[in-house]
Amino acid sequence: MSISTFSNALILMVSLTLSQQAIAADEQALKTEALSIVKQFGGALKPQLVHAMKQGGPVHAIDVCATQAPKIAQKLSTKTGWEVKRVSLKTRNANAATPDDWEKEVLKSFDQQQADGKKVGKMMTYSLKGNTFRFMKAQGVQPICLTCHGSNIKPNVRKALNKHFPNDLATGYNLGQVRGAISLTKFLNQ
Ligand code: HEC
């Protein structure tokens, strides 16, 4: 190998390593940003849900949830430039929450991890392909969720749910299962 071929190879190696480091740093920054958006989503929705349950009971809270959840997702999308949605393998709001192929695979793997004993609160995953960064964080079933997503749904709650969502699949859950996930997409500038 001549000196110049050698030094060219060396330059190539060094620059590859540097660009890999740059990608790793970008991924870390994107993950951090994604997590902060997940927090903002939960931080906006959960207090409204809890408040509505206290004020007017679950039937009132269903109205709030049905109108506020999509609004909050929309507002966050506009504010952050990320696509923000909630997805599930058993949808209530099929218009908004039907997962695409990648999301389906991730949701299935979350279910598997939960069956294997992993805590839902720790489950997240991401993918960076081309200029598309995607991130999903699992949403676990907590006690408050059972009122509207559990097995023993009261008749008046059932009636209110049917009014908005006649094709509701999102019931029958147990505590600690995966209800769905927050799914985020960011298109990166190249
Ligand atoms: C007062 C009833 C109520 C309670 C309590 C409730 N939800 Fe829901 N949930 C709804 C309604 C109504 C929708 C559909 C609204 C929408 O378009 O996002 C929904 C939709 C969802 C979705 C979007 C996917 C889909 O199936 O449409 C997820 C994820 C979800 N809920 C998780 C939870 C979790 C986790 C909890 C507990 C922290 C919870 N919910 C508590 C009523 C409720």
GROMACS .gro file of C-alpha atoms and ligand atoms in nm:
model
  233
    1MET     CA    1   0.000   0.000   0.000
    2SER     CA    2   0.148   0.338  -0.097
    3ILE     CA    3   0.165   0.611   0.161
    4SER     CA    4  -0.107   0.811  -0.012
    5THR     CA    5  -0.344   0.513  -0.038
    6PHE     CA    6  -0.276   0.444   0.327
    7SER     CA    7  -0.343   0.799   0.435
    8ASN     CA    8  -0.657   0.812   0.220
    9ALA     CA    9  -0.780   0.497   0.389
   10LEU     CA   10  -0.698   0.647   0.726
   11ILE     CA   11  -0.886   0.967   0.645
   12LEU     CA   12  -1.183   0.762   0.530
   13MET     CA   13  -1.180   0.558   0.850
   14VAL     CA   14  -1.153   0.862   1.072
   15SER     CA   15  -1.431   1.046   0.892
   16LEU     CA   16  -1.657   0.739   0.902
   17THR     CA   17  -1.604   0.711   1.275
   18LEU     CA   18  -1.671   1.080   1.319
   19SER     CA   19  -1.995   1.067   1.119
   20GLN     CA   20  -2.105   0.762   1.315
   21GLN     CA   21  -2.040   0.956   1.632
   22ALA     CA   22  -2.239   1.247   1.493
   23ILE     CA   23  -2.531   1.014   1.416
   24ALA     CA   24  -2.511   0.863   1.765
   25ALA     CA   25  -2.516   1.213   1.918
   26ASP     CA   26  -2.812   1.310   1.698
   27GLU     CA   27  -3.000   0.998   1.801
   28GLN     CA   28  -2.942   1.076   2.165
   29ALA     CA   29  -3.071   1.431   2.118
   30LEU     CA   30  -3.375   1.306   1.926
   31LYS     CA   31  -3.456   1.049   2.196
   32THR     CA   32  -3.432   1.316   2.463
   33GLU     CA   33  -3.662   1.545   2.264
   34ALA     CA   34  -3.908   1.260   2.199
   35LEU     CA   35  -3.926   1.178   2.569
   36SER     CA   36  -3.996   1.539   2.655
   37ILE     CA   37  -4.287   1.542   2.405
   38VAL     CA   38  -4.426   1.220   2.559
   39LYS     CA   39  -4.408   1.390   2.899
   40GLN     CA   40  -4.583   1.700   2.770
   41PHE     CA   41  -4.859   1.486   2.620
   42GLY     CA   42  -4.918   1.296   2.944
   43GLY     CA   43  -4.877   1.614   3.146
   44ALA     CA   44  -5.151   1.782   2.945
   45LEU     CA   45  -5.398   1.493   2.917
   46LYS     CA   46  -5.386   1.311   3.250
   47PRO     CA   47  -5.472   1.609   3.473
   48GLN     CA   48  -5.769   1.691   3.247
   49LEU     CA   49  -5.884   1.330   3.268
   50VAL     CA   50  -5.850   1.314   3.645
   51HIS     CA   51  -6.020   1.652   3.686
   52ALA     CA   52  -6.309   1.557   3.457
   53MET     CA   53  -6.358   1.225   3.642
   54LYS     CA   54  -6.374   1.410   3.975
   55GLN     CA   55  -6.605   1.681   3.846
   56GLY     CA   56  -6.853   1.489   3.639
   57GLY     CA   57  -6.770   1.120   3.662
   58PRO     CA   58  -6.661   0.892   3.379
   59VAL     CA   59  -6.941   0.980   3.137
   60HIS     CA   60  -6.836   1.345   3.143
   61ALA     CA   61  -6.469   1.241   3.126
   62ILE     CA   62  -6.537   1.043   2.808
   63ASP     CA   63  -6.659   1.361   2.640
   64VAL     CA   64  -6.349   1.543   2.760
   65CYS     CA   65  -6.117   1.262   2.651
   66ALA     CA   66  -6.281   1.224   2.311
   67THR     CA   67  -6.240   1.592   2.230
   68GLN     CA   68  -5.926   1.686   2.425
   69ALA     CA   69  -5.693   1.395   2.346
   70PRO     CA   70  -5.685   1.455   1.969
   71LYS     CA   71  -5.664   1.832   2.031
   72ILE     CA   72  -5.365   1.797   2.260
   73ALA     CA   73  -5.188   1.573   2.008
   74GLN     CA   74  -5.261   1.826   1.733
   75LYS     CA   75  -5.138   2.121   1.939
   76LEU     CA   76  -4.817   1.941   2.032
   77SER     CA   77  -4.755   1.853   1.666
   78THR     CA   78  -4.788   2.216   1.567
   79LYS     CA   79  -4.570   2.334   1.853
   80THR     CA   80  -4.287   2.082   1.812
   81GLY     CA   81  -4.285   1.994   1.442
   82TRP     CA   82  -4.315   1.625   1.534
   83GLU     CA   83  -4.606   1.405   1.431
   84VAL     CA   84  -4.776   1.305   1.757
   85LYS     CA   85  -5.036   1.030   1.795
   86ARG     CA   86  -5.156   0.749   2.017
   87VAL     CA   87  -5.183   0.400   1.874
   88SER     CA   88  -5.315   0.066   1.994
   89LEU     CA   89  -5.364  -0.292   1.871
   90LYS     CA   90  -5.722  -0.266   2.005
   91THR     CA   91  -5.843   0.077   1.905
   92ARG     CA   92  -6.120   0.285   2.049
   93ASN     CA   93  -6.078   0.574   1.808
   94ALA     CA   94  -5.988   0.384   1.490
   95ASN     CA   95  -5.967   0.713   1.294
   96ALA     CA   96  -5.676   0.836   1.501
   97ALA     CA   97  -5.517   0.530   1.657
   98THR     CA   98  -5.481   0.259   1.394
   99PRO     CA   99  -5.115   0.159   1.386
  100ASP     CA  100  -4.911   0.120   1.065
  101ASP     CA  101  -4.690  -0.187   1.009
  102TRP     CA  102  -4.393  -0.062   1.211
  103GLU     CA  103  -4.615   0.051   1.498
  104LYS     CA  104  -4.795  -0.286   1.497
  105GLU     CA  105  -4.467  -0.476   1.528
  106VAL     CA  106  -4.352  -0.253   1.812
  107LEU     CA  107  -4.686  -0.287   1.995
  108LYS     CA  108  -4.665  -0.667   1.961
  109SER     CA  109  -4.313  -0.664   2.100
  110PHE     CA  110  -4.430  -0.445   2.393
  111ASP     CA  111  -4.703  -0.704   2.466
  112GLN     CA  112  -4.445  -0.982   2.452
  113GLN     CA  113  -4.210  -0.795   2.686
  114GLN     CA  114  -4.499  -0.737   2.927
  115ALA     CA  115  -4.584  -1.109   2.918
  116ASP     CA  116  -4.216  -1.177   2.995
  117GLY     CA  117  -4.243  -0.963   3.308
  118LYS     CA  118  -4.095  -0.632   3.197
  119LYS     CA  119  -4.246  -0.310   3.339
  120VAL     CA  120  -4.455  -0.124   3.079
  121GLY     CA  121  -4.331   0.214   3.204
  122LYS     CA  122  -3.980   0.126   3.086
  123MET     CA  123  -4.072   0.020   2.733
  124MET     CA  124  -3.971   0.240   2.444
  125THR     CA  125  -3.814   0.200   2.108
  126TYR     CA  126  -3.690   0.411   1.821
  127SER     CA  127  -3.579   0.385   1.461
  128LEU     CA  128  -3.375   0.615   1.238
  129LYS     CA  129  -3.405   0.538   0.869
  130GLY     CA  130  -3.302   0.788   0.605
  131ASN     CA  131  -3.439   1.120   0.723
  132THR     CA  132  -3.717   0.970   0.938
  133PHE     CA  133  -3.683   0.931   1.312
  134ARG     CA  134  -3.959   0.737   1.487
  135PHE     CA  135  -4.013   0.682   1.855
  136MET     CA  136  -4.269   0.489   2.058
  137LYS     CA  137  -4.332   0.479   2.432
  138ALA     CA  138  -4.571   0.224   2.583
  139GLN     CA  139  -4.873   0.329   2.788
  140GLY     CA  140  -4.958   0.095   3.074
  141VAL     CA  141  -5.302   0.029   3.223
  142GLN     CA  142  -5.325   0.204   3.561
  143PRO     CA  143  -5.619   0.179   3.805
  144ILE     CA  144  -5.791   0.492   3.666
  145CYS     CA  145  -5.784   0.349   3.312
  146LEU     CA  146  -5.998   0.048   3.409
  147THR     CA  147  -6.314   0.260   3.437
  148CYS     CA  148  -6.315   0.301   3.060
  149HIS     CA  149  -6.079   0.028   2.934
  150GLY     CA  150  -6.131  -0.255   3.187
  151SER     CA  151  -6.353  -0.564   3.197
  152ASN     CA  152  -6.633  -0.443   3.425
  153ILE     CA  153  -6.746  -0.128   3.252
  154LYS     CA  154  -7.058   0.023   3.403
  155PRO     CA  155  -7.365   0.036   3.174
  156ASN     CA  156  -7.380   0.418   3.169
  157VAL     CA  157  -7.011   0.432   3.077
  158ARG     CA  158  -7.062   0.169   2.809
  159LYS     CA  159  -7.351   0.372   2.668
  160ALA     CA  160  -7.146   0.691   2.656
  161LEU     CA  161  -6.858   0.510   2.487
  162ASN     CA  162  -7.093   0.358   2.227
  163LYS     CA  163  -7.224   0.701   2.144
  164HIS     CA  164  -6.881   0.823   2.033
  165PHE     CA  165  -6.718   0.494   1.936
  166PRO     CA  166  -6.960   0.225   1.816
  167ASN     CA  167  -6.666   0.007   1.703
  168ASP     CA  168  -6.475   0.033   2.030
  169LEU     CA  169  -6.224  -0.252   2.077
  170ALA     CA  170  -6.039  -0.095   2.370
  171THR     CA  171  -6.197  -0.276   2.665
  172GLY     CA  172  -6.118  -0.591   2.862
  173TYR     CA  173  -5.777  -0.474   2.979
  174ASN     CA  174  -5.617  -0.573   3.309
  175LEU     CA  175  -5.396  -0.368   3.534
  176GLY     CA  176  -5.036  -0.350   3.411
  177GLN     CA  177  -5.107  -0.448   3.051
  178VAL     CA  178  -5.002  -0.241   2.752
  179ARG     CA  179  -5.297  -0.021   2.652
  180GLY     CA  180  -5.114   0.134   2.358
  181ALA     CA  181  -4.832   0.373   2.290
  182ILE     CA  182  -4.752   0.731   2.209
  183SER     CA  183  -4.598   0.731   1.865
  184LEU     CA  184  -4.383   1.017   1.740
  185THR     CA  185  -4.230   1.088   1.401
  186LYS     CA  186  -3.979   1.353   1.306
  187PHE     CA  187  -3.870   1.422   0.949
  188LEU     CA  188  -3.513   1.544   0.960
  189ASN     CA  189  -3.372   1.804   0.726
  190GLN     CA  190  -3.099   1.656   0.513
  191HEC     C1  191  -6.317   0.845   3.113
  191HEC     C2  192  -6.286   0.734   3.031
  191HEC     C3  193  -6.140   0.703   3.001
  191HEC     C4  194  -6.043   0.680   3.092
  191HEC     C5  195  -6.051   0.682   3.242
  191HEC     C6  196  -5.923   0.647   3.013
  191HEC     N1  197  -5.951   0.652   2.881
  191HEC    FE1  198  -5.825   0.606   2.728
  191HEC     N2  199  -5.964   0.660   2.595
  191HEC     C7  200  -6.090   0.707   2.628
  191HEC     C8  201  -6.152   0.760   2.508
  191HEC     C9  202  -6.289   0.824   2.501
  191HEC    C10  203  -6.059   0.743   2.402
  191HEC    C11  204  -6.074   0.785   2.257
  191HEC    C12  205  -6.035   0.931   2.249
  191HEC    C13  206  -5.933   0.963   2.147
  191HEC     O1  207  -5.970   0.988   2.037
  191HEC     O2  208  -5.814   0.967   2.179
  191HEC    C14  209  -5.943   0.679   2.461
  191HEC    C15  210  -5.832   0.645   2.390
  191HEC    C16  211  -5.715   0.599   2.445
  191HEC    C17  212  -5.596   0.567   2.369
  191HEC    C18  213  -5.578   0.586   2.219
  191HEC    C19  214  -5.592   0.458   2.144
  191HEC    C20  215  -5.735   0.419   2.112
  191HEC     O3  216  -5.768   0.305   2.144
  191HEC     O4  217  -5.812   0.500   2.058
  191HEC    C21  218  -5.502   0.526   2.458
  191HEC    C22  219  -5.360   0.481   2.428
  191HEC    C23  220  -5.563   0.533   2.589
  191HEC     N3  221  -5.693   0.577   2.578
  191HEC    C24  222  -5.498   0.502   2.704
  191HEC    C25  223  -5.553   0.525   2.831
  191HEC    C26  224  -5.477   0.505   2.953
  191HEC    C27  225  -5.333   0.457   2.961
  191HEC    C28  226  -5.562   0.541   3.055
  191HEC    C29  227  -5.529   0.548   3.203
  191HEC    C30  228  -5.421   0.636   3.241
  191HEC    C31  229  -5.690   0.579   2.997
  191HEC     N4  230  -5.679   0.568   2.860
  191HEC    C32  231  -5.801   0.618   3.069
  191HEC    C33  232  -6.149   0.706   2.750
  191HEC    C34  233  -6.082   0.688   2.869
   0.00000   0.00000   0.00000
